Coordinates of C-alpha atoms and ligand atoms in Angstrom, one line a residue:
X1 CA 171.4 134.8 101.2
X2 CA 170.4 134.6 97.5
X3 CA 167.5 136.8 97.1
X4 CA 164.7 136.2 94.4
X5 CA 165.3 139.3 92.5
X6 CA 169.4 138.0 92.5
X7 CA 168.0 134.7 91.0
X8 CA 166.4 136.5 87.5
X9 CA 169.2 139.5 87.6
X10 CA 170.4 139.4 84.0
X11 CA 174.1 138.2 84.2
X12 CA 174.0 138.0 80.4
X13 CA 176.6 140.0 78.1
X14 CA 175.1 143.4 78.6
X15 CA 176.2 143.9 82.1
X16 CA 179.7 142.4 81.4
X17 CA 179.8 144.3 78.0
X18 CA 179.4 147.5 79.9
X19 CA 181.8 147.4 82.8
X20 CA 184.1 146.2 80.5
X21 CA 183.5 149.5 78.4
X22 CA 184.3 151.7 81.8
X23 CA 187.4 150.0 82.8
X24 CA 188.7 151.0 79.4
X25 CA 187.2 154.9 79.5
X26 CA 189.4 154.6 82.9
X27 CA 192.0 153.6 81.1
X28 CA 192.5 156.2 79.7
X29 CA 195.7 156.1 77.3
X30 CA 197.1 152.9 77.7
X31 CA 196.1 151.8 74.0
X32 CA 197.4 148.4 74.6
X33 CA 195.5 147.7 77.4
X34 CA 192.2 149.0 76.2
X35 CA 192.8 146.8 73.0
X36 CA 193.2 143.9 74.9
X37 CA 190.2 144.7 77.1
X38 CA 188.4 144.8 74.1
X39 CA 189.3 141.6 72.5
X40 CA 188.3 140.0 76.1
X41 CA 185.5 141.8 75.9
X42 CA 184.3 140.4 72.4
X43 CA 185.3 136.7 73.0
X44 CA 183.9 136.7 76.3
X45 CA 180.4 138.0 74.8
X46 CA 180.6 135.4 71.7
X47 CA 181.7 132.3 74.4
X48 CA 178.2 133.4 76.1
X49 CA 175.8 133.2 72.5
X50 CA 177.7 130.2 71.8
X51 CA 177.1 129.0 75.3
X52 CA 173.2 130.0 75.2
X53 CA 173.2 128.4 71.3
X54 CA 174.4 124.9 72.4
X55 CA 172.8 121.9 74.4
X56 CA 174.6 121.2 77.0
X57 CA 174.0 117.3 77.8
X58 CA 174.7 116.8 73.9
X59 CA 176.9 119.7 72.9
X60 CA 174.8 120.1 69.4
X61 CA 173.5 123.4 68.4
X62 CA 169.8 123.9 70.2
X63 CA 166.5 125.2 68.9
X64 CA 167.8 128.7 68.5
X65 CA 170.4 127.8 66.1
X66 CA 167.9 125.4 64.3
X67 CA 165.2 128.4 64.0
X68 CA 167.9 130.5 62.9
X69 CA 168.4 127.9 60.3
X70 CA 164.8 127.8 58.9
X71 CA 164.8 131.3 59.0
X72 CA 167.2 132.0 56.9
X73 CA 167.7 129.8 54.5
X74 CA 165.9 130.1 50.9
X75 CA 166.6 126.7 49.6
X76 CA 164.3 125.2 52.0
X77 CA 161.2 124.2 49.7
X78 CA 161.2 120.1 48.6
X79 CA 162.9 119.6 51.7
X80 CA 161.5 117.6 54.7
X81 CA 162.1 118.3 58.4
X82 CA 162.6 115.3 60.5
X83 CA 162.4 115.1 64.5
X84 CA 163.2 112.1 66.8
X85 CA 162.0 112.6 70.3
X86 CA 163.5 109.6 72.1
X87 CA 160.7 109.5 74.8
X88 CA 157.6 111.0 76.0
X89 CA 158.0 113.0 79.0
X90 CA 156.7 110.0 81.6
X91 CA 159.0 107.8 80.5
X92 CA 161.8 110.2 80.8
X93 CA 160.6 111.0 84.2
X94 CA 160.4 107.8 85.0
X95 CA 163.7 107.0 84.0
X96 CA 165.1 110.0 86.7
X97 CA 162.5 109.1 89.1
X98 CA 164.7 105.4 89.1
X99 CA 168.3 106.3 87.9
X100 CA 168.5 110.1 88.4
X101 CA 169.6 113.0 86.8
X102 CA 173.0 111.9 85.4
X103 CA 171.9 108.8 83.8
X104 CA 168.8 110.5 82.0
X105 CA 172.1 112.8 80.4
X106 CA 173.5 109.9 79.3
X107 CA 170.5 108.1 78.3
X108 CA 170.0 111.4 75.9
X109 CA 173.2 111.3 75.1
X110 CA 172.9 107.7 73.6
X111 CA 169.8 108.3 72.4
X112 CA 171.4 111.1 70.1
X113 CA 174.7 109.1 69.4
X114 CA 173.2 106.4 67.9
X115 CA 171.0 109.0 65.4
X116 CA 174.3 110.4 64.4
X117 CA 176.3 107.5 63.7
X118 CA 173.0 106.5 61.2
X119 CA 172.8 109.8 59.4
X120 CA 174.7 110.6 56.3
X121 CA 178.3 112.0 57.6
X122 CA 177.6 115.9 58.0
X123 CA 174.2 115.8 58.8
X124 CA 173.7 119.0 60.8
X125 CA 171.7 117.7 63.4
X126 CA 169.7 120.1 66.1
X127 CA 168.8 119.1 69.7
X128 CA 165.5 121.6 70.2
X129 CA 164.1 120.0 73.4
X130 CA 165.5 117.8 76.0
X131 CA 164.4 114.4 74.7
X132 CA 163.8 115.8 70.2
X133 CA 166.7 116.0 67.9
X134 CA 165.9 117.8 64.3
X135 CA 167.4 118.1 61.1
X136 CA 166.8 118.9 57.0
X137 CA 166.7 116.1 54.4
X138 CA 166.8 117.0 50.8
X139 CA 164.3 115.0 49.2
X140 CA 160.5 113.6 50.6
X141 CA 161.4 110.4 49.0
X142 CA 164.5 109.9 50.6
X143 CA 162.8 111.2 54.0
X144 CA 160.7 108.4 54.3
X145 CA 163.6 105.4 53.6
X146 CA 165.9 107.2 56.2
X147 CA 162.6 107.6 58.7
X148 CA 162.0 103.8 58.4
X149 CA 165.7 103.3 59.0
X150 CA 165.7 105.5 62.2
X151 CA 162.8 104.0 63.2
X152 CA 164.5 100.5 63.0
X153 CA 167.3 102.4 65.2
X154 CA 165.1 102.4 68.5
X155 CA 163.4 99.0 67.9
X156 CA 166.0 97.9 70.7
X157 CA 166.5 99.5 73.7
X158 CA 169.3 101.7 74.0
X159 CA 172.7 100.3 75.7
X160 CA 173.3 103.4 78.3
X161 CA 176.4 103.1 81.0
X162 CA 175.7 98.9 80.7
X163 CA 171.9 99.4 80.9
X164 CA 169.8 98.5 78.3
X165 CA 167.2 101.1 78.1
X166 CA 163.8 100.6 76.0
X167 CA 163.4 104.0 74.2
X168 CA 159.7 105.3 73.4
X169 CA 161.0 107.3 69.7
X170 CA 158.7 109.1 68.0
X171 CA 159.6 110.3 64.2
X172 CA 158.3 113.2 62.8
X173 CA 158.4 114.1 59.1
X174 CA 156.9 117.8 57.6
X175 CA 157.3 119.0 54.5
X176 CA 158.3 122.5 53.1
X177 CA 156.3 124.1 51.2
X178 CA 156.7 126.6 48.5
X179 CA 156.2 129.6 50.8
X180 CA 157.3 131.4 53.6
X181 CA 157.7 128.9 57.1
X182 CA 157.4 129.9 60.3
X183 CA 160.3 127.8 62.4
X184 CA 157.8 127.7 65.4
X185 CA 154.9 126.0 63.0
X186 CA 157.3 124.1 61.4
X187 CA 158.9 122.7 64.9
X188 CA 155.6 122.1 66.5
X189 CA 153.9 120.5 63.6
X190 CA 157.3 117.9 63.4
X191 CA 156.7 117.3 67.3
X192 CA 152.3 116.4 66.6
X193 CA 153.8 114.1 64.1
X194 CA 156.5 112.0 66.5
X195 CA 153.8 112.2 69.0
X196 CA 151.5 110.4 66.3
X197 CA 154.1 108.0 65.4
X198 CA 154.1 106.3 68.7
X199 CA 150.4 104.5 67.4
X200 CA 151.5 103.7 64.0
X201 CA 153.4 100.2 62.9
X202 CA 155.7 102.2 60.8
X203 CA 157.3 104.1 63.4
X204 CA 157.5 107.5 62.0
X205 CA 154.7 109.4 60.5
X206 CA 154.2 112.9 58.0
X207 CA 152.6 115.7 59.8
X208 CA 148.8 115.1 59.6
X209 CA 146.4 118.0 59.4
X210 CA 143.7 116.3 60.6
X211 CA 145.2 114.5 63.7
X212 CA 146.9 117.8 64.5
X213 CA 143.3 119.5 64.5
X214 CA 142.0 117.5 66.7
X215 CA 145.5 118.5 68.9
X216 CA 144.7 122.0 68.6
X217 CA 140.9 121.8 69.5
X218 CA 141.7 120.0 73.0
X219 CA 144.7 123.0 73.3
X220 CA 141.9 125.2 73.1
X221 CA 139.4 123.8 74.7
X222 CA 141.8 123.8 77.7
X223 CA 142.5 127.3 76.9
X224 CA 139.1 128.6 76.9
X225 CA 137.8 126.0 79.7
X226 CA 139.6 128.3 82.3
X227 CA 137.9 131.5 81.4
X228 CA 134.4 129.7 81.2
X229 CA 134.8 129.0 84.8
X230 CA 135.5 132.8 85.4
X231 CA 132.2 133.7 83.2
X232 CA 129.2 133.7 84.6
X233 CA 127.0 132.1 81.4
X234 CA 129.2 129.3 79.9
X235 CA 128.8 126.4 82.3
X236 CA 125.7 125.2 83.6
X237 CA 124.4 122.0 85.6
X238 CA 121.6 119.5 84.8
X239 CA 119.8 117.4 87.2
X240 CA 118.9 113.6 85.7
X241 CA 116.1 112.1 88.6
X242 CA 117.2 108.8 89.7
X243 CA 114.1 107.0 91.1
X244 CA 112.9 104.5 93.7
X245 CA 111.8 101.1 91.1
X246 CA 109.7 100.0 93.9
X247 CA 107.6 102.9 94.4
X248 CA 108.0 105.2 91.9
X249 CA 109.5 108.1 94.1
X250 CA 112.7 110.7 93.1
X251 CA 115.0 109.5 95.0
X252 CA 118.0 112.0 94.5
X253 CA 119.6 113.4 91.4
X254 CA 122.5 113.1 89.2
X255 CA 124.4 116.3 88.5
X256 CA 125.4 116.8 85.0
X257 CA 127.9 119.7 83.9
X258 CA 127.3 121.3 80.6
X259 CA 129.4 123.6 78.7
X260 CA 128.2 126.3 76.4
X261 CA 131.0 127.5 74.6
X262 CA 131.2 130.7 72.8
X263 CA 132.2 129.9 69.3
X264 CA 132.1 126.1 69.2
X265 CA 129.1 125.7 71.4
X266 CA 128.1 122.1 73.3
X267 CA 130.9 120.7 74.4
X268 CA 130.3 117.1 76.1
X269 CA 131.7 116.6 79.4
X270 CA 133.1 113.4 78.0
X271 CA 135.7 115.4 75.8
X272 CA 136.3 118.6 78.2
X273 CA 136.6 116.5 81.6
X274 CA 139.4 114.3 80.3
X275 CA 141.4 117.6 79.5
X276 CA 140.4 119.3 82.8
X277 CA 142.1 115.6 83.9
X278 CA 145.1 116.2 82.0
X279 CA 145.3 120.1 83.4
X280 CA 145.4 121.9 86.5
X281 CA 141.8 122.1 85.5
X282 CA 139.7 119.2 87.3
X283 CA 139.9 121.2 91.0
X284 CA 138.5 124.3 90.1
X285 CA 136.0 122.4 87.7
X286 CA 134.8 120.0 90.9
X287 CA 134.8 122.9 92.7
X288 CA 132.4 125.1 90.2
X289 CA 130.4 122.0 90.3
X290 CA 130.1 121.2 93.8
X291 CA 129.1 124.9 94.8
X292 CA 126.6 125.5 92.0
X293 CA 124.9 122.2 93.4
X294 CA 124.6 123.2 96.7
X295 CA 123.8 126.8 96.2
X296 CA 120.7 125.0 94.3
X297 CA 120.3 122.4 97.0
X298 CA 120.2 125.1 99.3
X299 CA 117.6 127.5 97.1
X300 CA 115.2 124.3 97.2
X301 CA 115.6 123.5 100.8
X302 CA 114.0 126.6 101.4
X303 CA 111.4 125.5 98.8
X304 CA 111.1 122.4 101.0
X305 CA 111.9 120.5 98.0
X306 CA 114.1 117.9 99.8
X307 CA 116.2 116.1 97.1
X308 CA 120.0 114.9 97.8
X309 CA 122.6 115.4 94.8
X310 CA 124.6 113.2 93.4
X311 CA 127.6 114.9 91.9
X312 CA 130.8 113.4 90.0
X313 CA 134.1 113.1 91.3
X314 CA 137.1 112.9 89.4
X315 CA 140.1 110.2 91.0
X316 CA 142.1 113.3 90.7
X317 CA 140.3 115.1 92.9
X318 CA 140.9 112.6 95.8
X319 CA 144.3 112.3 95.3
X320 CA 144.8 116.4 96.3
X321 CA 145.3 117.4 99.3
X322 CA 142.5 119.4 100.9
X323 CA 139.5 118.0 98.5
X324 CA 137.7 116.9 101.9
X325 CA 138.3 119.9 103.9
X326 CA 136.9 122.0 100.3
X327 CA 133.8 119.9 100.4
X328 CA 133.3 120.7 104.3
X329 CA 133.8 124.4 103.9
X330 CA 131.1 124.6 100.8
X331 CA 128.6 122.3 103.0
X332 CA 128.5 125.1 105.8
X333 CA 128.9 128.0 103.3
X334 CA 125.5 126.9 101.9
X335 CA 124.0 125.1 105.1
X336 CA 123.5 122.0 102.9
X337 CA 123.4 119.0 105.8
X338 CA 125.9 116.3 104.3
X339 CA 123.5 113.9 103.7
X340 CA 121.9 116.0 100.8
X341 CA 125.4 115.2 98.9
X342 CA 127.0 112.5 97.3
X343 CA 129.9 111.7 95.6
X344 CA 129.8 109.2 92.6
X345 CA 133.5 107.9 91.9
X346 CA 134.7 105.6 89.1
X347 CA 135.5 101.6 90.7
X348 CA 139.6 102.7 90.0
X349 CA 139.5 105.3 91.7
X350 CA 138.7 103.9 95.1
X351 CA 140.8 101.2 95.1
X352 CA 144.3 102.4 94.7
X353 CA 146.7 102.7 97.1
X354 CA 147.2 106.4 97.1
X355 CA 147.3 107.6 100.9
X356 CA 145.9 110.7 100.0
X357 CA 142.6 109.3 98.3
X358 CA 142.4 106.8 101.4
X359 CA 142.5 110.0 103.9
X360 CA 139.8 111.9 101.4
X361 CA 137.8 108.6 101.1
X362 CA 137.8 108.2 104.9
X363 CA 137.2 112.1 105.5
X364 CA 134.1 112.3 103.4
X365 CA 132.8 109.0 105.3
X366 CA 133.1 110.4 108.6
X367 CA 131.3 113.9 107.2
X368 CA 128.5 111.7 106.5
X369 CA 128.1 112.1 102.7
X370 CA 127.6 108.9 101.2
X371 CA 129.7 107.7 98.2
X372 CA 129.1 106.0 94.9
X373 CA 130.9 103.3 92.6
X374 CA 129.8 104.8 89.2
X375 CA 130.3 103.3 85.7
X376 CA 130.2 99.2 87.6
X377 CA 131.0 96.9 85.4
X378 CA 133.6 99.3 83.0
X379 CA 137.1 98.6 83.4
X380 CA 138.8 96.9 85.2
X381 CA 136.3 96.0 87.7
X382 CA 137.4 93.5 90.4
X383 CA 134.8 91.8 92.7
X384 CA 137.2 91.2 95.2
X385 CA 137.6 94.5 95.6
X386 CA 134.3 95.6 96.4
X387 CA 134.3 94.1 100.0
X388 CA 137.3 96.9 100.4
X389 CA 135.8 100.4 98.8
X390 CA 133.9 102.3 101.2
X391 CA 131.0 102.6 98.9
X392 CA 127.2 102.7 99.7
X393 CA 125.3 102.7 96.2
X394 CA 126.9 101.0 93.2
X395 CA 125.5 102.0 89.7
X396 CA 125.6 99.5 87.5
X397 CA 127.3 101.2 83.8
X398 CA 124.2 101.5 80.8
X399 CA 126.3 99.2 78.5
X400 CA 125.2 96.2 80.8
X401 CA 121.6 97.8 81.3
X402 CA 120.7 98.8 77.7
X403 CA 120.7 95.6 76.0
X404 CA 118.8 93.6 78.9
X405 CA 115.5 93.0 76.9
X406 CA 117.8 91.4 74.2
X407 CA 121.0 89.9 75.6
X408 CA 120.5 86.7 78.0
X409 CA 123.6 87.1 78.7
X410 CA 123.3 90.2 80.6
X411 CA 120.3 89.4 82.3
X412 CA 122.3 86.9 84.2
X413 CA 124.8 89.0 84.6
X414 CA 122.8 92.2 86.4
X415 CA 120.6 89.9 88.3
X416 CA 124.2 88.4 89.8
X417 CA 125.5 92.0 90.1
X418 CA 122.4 93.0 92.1
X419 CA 122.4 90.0 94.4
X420 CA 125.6 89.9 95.4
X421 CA 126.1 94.1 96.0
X422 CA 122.8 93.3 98.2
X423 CA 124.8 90.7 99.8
X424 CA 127.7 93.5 100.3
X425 CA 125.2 96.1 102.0
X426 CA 125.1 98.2 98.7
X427 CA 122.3 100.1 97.4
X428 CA 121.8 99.5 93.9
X429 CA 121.3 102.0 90.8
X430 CA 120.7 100.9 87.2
X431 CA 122.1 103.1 84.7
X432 CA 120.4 104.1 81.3
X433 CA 116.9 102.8 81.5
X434 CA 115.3 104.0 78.6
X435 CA 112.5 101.9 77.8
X436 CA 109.5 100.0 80.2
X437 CA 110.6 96.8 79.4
X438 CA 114.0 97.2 81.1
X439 CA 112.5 98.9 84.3
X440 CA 110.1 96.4 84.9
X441 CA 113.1 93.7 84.9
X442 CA 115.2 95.4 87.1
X443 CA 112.3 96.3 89.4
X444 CA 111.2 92.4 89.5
X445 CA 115.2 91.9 90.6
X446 CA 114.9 93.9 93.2
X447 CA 117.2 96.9 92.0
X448 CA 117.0 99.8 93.9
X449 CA 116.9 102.7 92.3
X450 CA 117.2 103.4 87.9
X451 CA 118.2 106.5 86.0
X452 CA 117.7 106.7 82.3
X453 CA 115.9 108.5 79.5
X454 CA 112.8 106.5 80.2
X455 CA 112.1 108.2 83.2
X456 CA 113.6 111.7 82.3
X457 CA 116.9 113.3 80.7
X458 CA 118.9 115.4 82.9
X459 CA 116.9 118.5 83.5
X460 CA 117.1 122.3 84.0
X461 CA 116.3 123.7 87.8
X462 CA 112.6 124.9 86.6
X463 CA 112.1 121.8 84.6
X464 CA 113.5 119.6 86.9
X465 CA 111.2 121.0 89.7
X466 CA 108.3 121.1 87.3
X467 CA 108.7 117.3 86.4
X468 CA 108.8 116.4 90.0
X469 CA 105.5 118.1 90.4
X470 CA 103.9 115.5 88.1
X471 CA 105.2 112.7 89.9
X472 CA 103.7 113.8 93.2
Ligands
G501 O1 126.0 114.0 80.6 P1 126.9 113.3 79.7 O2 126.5 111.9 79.2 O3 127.3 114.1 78.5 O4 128.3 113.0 80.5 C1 129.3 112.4 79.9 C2 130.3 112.0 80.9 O5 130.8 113.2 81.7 C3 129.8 111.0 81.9 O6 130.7 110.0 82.1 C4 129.7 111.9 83.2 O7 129.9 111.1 84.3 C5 130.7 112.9 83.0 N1 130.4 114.1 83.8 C6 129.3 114.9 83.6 N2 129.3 115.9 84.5 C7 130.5 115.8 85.2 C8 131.1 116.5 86.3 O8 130.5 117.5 86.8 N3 132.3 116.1 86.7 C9 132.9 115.0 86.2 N4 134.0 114.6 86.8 N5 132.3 114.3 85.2 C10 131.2 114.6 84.7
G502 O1 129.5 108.2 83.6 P1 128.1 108.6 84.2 O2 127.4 107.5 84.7 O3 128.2 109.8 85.2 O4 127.3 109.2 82.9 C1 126.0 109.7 83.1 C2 125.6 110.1 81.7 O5 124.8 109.1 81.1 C3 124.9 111.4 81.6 O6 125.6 112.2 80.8 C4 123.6 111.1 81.0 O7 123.3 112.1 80.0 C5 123.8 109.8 80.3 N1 122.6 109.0 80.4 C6 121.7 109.0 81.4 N2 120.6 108.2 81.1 C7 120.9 107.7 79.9 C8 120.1 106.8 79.1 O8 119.0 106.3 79.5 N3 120.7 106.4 77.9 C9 121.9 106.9 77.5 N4 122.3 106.5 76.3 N5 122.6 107.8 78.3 C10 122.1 108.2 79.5
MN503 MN1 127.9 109.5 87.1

């Protein structure tokens, strides 16, 4: 049986080198032997650095070698590093997902073939990831004309063991400088710019501080999102009241995470929520949310304040397993009945055909907590589809609501909405009220219940509580 421990067991040089060095003590005299022990010895430990110094689909020297390479070399300044990442990782795991392992070699293969056969003959070129190739050019001018040629190179899609294969090449261009270079800056600074090429018509693009910032900040803001969850003063809630239009009353509220971060202070959940997306992130981030809402659901239960929460859900979160049986377990920690929660979920979100969201979808149903379609109207929303989703409120997005004193148009259009999610059993929420005008509208349509600026932002606990009192 193959142990963990055997699995990481350095089999590197070292161990080789020194059993190799005890046979020949044991040798003792034989001169011969232990010379040709030695020799073995030597060209057995350089076949292994070559071994760990070469990519194996392609054969070329790897990112070691290429580091070494910026590292040493003096000459490097005027110079321009150029990377070709044939694909972004989706693709290329799309492409094993369908063809397997084998062909993605060969697809990498080609992919680096066809780079070679373009370059001037003795190009040194590296292969530092799986899918990026890298290699000097001596002048920025002449960078740029052999960029647009590469770039030209991928335009079709690559013929690979009779398949013709639509690459997804990025091109990357930075520039040395006079000083020092770190190889690590210099390699990840050539991969933001291929990564940027991908949007421009060109097809390559020079490493671009700005763009690249904006790379870094969501790198940290990833970073430091997973030790705000751990501290007890960075994240927060806000509660937004979303009222009855025909009688005035608080019907529930809208729970708003906000982020207090140390150095860079408010970050929107609009920018951190899509990283948490992109991350590991958006469970434990639900998770903070949900059971900071229900420990204050809870606290004002036993202030008889009897107010239901709505909370937001990412898609994410229904697609992993266990997301229902989470939401169970914090409803009895806190001794919050169900019917006190509810879960607002984008239109997309709902109507997939991922199993897992079904099962979550149909879990939370039969727990009793009551589920919204939030943002209506964004998207790609499908009316045929809302007969399907096993939604009970829909909340109609502010970009149809804000311009209803002004836009025709979208009066017809949110007096249709309302009718027909009436028709469907739905109750109804307008989104982004913010001035009389637009209430009175939605009130005389019927709407059920509106959120917006008009009747309050999203509140603190104490405020929140406070501003209830003068509604009473
Ligand atoms: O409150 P604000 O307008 O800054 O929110 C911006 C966006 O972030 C909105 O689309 C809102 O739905 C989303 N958002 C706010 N809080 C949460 C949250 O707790 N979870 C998720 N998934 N989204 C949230
Ligand atoms: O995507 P979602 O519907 O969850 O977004 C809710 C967000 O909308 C909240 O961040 C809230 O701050 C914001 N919001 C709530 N009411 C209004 C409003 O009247 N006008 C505008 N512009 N934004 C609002
Ligand atoms: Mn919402």
């Amino acid at each position: 049986m193959l142990l963990a421990s055997d699995a990481v067991r350095p089999s590197g040089p070292d161990t080789v080198v020194d059993a190799l060095a005890r046979l020949t003590r044991r040798l003792g005299g034989d001169a011969a032997a232990a010379s040709d022990l030695a020799t073995l010895s030597s060209g057995y430990a350089d076949a292994l650095e070559s071994l760990g110094r070469t990519d194996h689909v392609t054969l070329l020297p790897n990112r070691l070698r290429f580091v070494d390479v910026l590292a040493q070399r003096a000459d490097l300044p005027g110079r321009t590093l150029m990377l070709v990442t044939l694909g972004d990782a989706r693709h290329y795991n799309e492409l094993l997902r369908a063809l397997g392992q084998g062909f993605g070699d060969s697809f990498v293969r080609a992919g680096a073939g066809i780079l070679i056969d373009a370059l001037p003959p003795g190009t040194a070129v590296f292969h530092v990831s799986v899918l990026s190739l890298a290699f000097l050019v001596d002048d920025a001018a002449g960078a740029e004309r052999l960029a647009a040629t590469v770039a030209k190179l991928y335009e079709r899609p690559l013929r690979c063991e009779g398949l013709d294969i639509p690459t997804r090449a990025g091109i990357g261009l930075v520039d040395f400088g006079p000083g020092p270079c770190s190889p690590a800056v210099m390699l990840r600074s050539a991969l933001a710019a291929a990564q940027d090429s991908r949007s421009r018509q060109a097809g390559w693009a020079r490493y671009d501080r700005l763009s690249d910032e904006a790379h870094q900040r969501s790198f940290h803001l990833v970073r430091d999102l997973g030790a705000a969850l751990l501290s007890d003063d960075q994240l927060s809630i806000r509660f937004q009241p979303r009222i009855r239009l025909a009688d005035g009353q608080c019907a529930c509220a809208e729970v708003l995470l906000r982020w207090n971060h140390p150095t860079l202070g408010a970050i929107s959940p609009a920018e951190f929520i899509p990283l948490a997306e992109a991350t590991a992130l958006i469970g434990p981030v639900t998770e903070w949310v949900l059971e900071a809402s229900l420990r204050q659901s809870a606290a004002w239960a036993l202030q008889r304040l009897d107010v239901a929460l709505s909370v937001n859900v990412s898609a994410l979160n229904l697609q992993a397993q266990g997301f229902a049986e989470t939401i169970e377990t914090l409803l009895g920690r806190h001794g919050v009945p169900p019917e006190r929660l509810e879960l607002e979920v984008t239109e997309g979100a709902m109507t997939g055909d991922d199993e897992t969201t079904a099962a979550s979808l149909a879990t939370i149903r039969r727990m009793g907590i009551d589920l919204a379609i939030d943002d209506f109207g964004t998207g790609y929303s499908n009316m045929g589809n809302l007969s399907k989703v096993p939604a009970q409120v829909l909340k109609i997005d502010r970009s149809f609501i804000q311009p209803l004193t002004v836009l025709d148009k979208h009066r017809q259009l949110v007096r249709s909405i309302i009718a027909m999610a009436h028709d469907l059993d739905y109750r109804v929420v307008a989104e982004g009220i913010e001035d009389q005008g637009t209430y009175d509208l939605l009130a005389g349509w019927h709407c059920d219940q509106g959120q917006g600026f008009h009747m309050s932002r999203p509140l603190l606990p104490a405020d929140f509580v406070a501003w209830l009192g003068t509604r009473a």
